[in-house]
């Protein structure tokens, strides 16, 4: 087997290995104008022609720098030169820091993807970004999933085909192809936490502690991702065995849950709660698990957004109760003998269709008291 050597060959091989679905695959490429996104766009536009891709470009002007409007014009010119459609916008209000800018950027990209009917939003995150992400999450506090870093394809439909490539080789490739790009002046500032990691911490780690720090962080992300996938598969298998659905509720077998390690149990509870839109932190999820496993029958744990965990003997019911409607009386009209009527009625919180018929009593000609002939749910 021939091992791909050039960056173009490796990129094409990586794209083929990603599960993108049935062709044609419509991509919305996020292009800021910087080295990473311009190189990504070039590779997709000119080096992946044999793939069934339909490409459009998205650019958001965050209005955070004096030259941001120039960047937007430059990206527009690039798209005209490369014959690619562009979706662009400019924020009316300057976002509060990088966190606000990132949130605004992804809101714009999600909406643009819907408008363009794109299957994926494609970003230029590369191996250096992955190493920085893993270190950032580790020092801030994270679990196994956080250590796995950014996935090549996220659940939200973000595609990152440059993750196997280092910025240094992207820079070398761009220079060889004589590509032009815009430099973001904020990347030279150590104000943002990620820039501190990029410009100060990682260089010192590699010069004074571990020369292969970035590569080791990438290896850690790979190992954590493999372990995370294995645990998720085990949790899904266990959930299929001990959880069943009943009228909008998830019914969990408490005795069978106790047979599993708490790591699997925590994942089962977390997955169940997410079905109902409840996302708890690590401590909250573990408390919910302990409640299910140890609390006596009859206890109820109230969670956000009206979700409850109700314990009934060896079963735990997880769900959101339907509001109980008040009983609705049945208004019976005055009927002649032999006549009948039907009308809706609510008893014990359930709705029925009541059918009423008036009959003669003992052959008498007088009308008897109306009686309830039947209830049909």
PDB file of C-alpha atoms in Angstrom, residues 106 109-110 119-123 125 151-161:
ATOM      1  CA  UNK A 106     -21.487  29.952  15.364  1.00  0.00           C
ATOM      2  CA  UNK A 109     -22.743  29.811  10.676  1.00  0.00           C
ATOM      3  CA  UNK A 110     -25.692  27.671  11.804  1.00  0.00           C
ATOM      4  CA  UNK A 119     -24.710  19.367   5.368  1.00  0.00           C
ATOM      5  CA  UNK A 120     -21.610  20.537   7.249  1.00  0.00           C
ATOM      6  CA  UNK A 121     -19.985  23.739   8.434  1.00  0.00           C
ATOM      7  CA  UNK A 122     -16.256  23.334   7.754  1.00  0.00           C
ATOM      8  CA  UNK A 123     -13.663  25.040   9.946  1.00  0.00           C
ATOM      9  CA  UNK A 125      -8.978  23.855  13.138  1.00  0.00           C
ATOM     10  CA  UNK A 151     -13.924  15.557  16.985  1.00  0.00           C
ATOM     11  CA  UNK A 152     -13.393  15.522  13.208  1.00  0.00           C
ATOM     12  CA  UNK A 153     -17.193  15.691  12.854  1.00  0.00           C
ATOM     13  CA  UNK A 154     -19.226  17.069  15.745  1.00  0.00           C
ATOM     14  CA  UNK A 155     -22.821  16.251  16.633  1.00  0.00           C
ATOM     15  CA  UNK A 156     -23.683  19.817  15.612  1.00  0.00           C
ATOM     16  CA  UNK A 157     -22.451  19.191  12.059  1.00  0.00           C
ATOM     17  CA  UNK A 158     -19.045  20.912  12.263  1.00  0.00           C
ATOM     18  CA  UNK A 159     -16.443  19.278  10.021  1.00  0.00           C
ATOM     19  CA  UNK A 160     -12.714  19.722  10.805  1.00  0.00           C
ATOM     20  CA  UNK A 161     -10.648  18.068   8.045  1.00  0.00           C
TER      21      UNK A 161
END
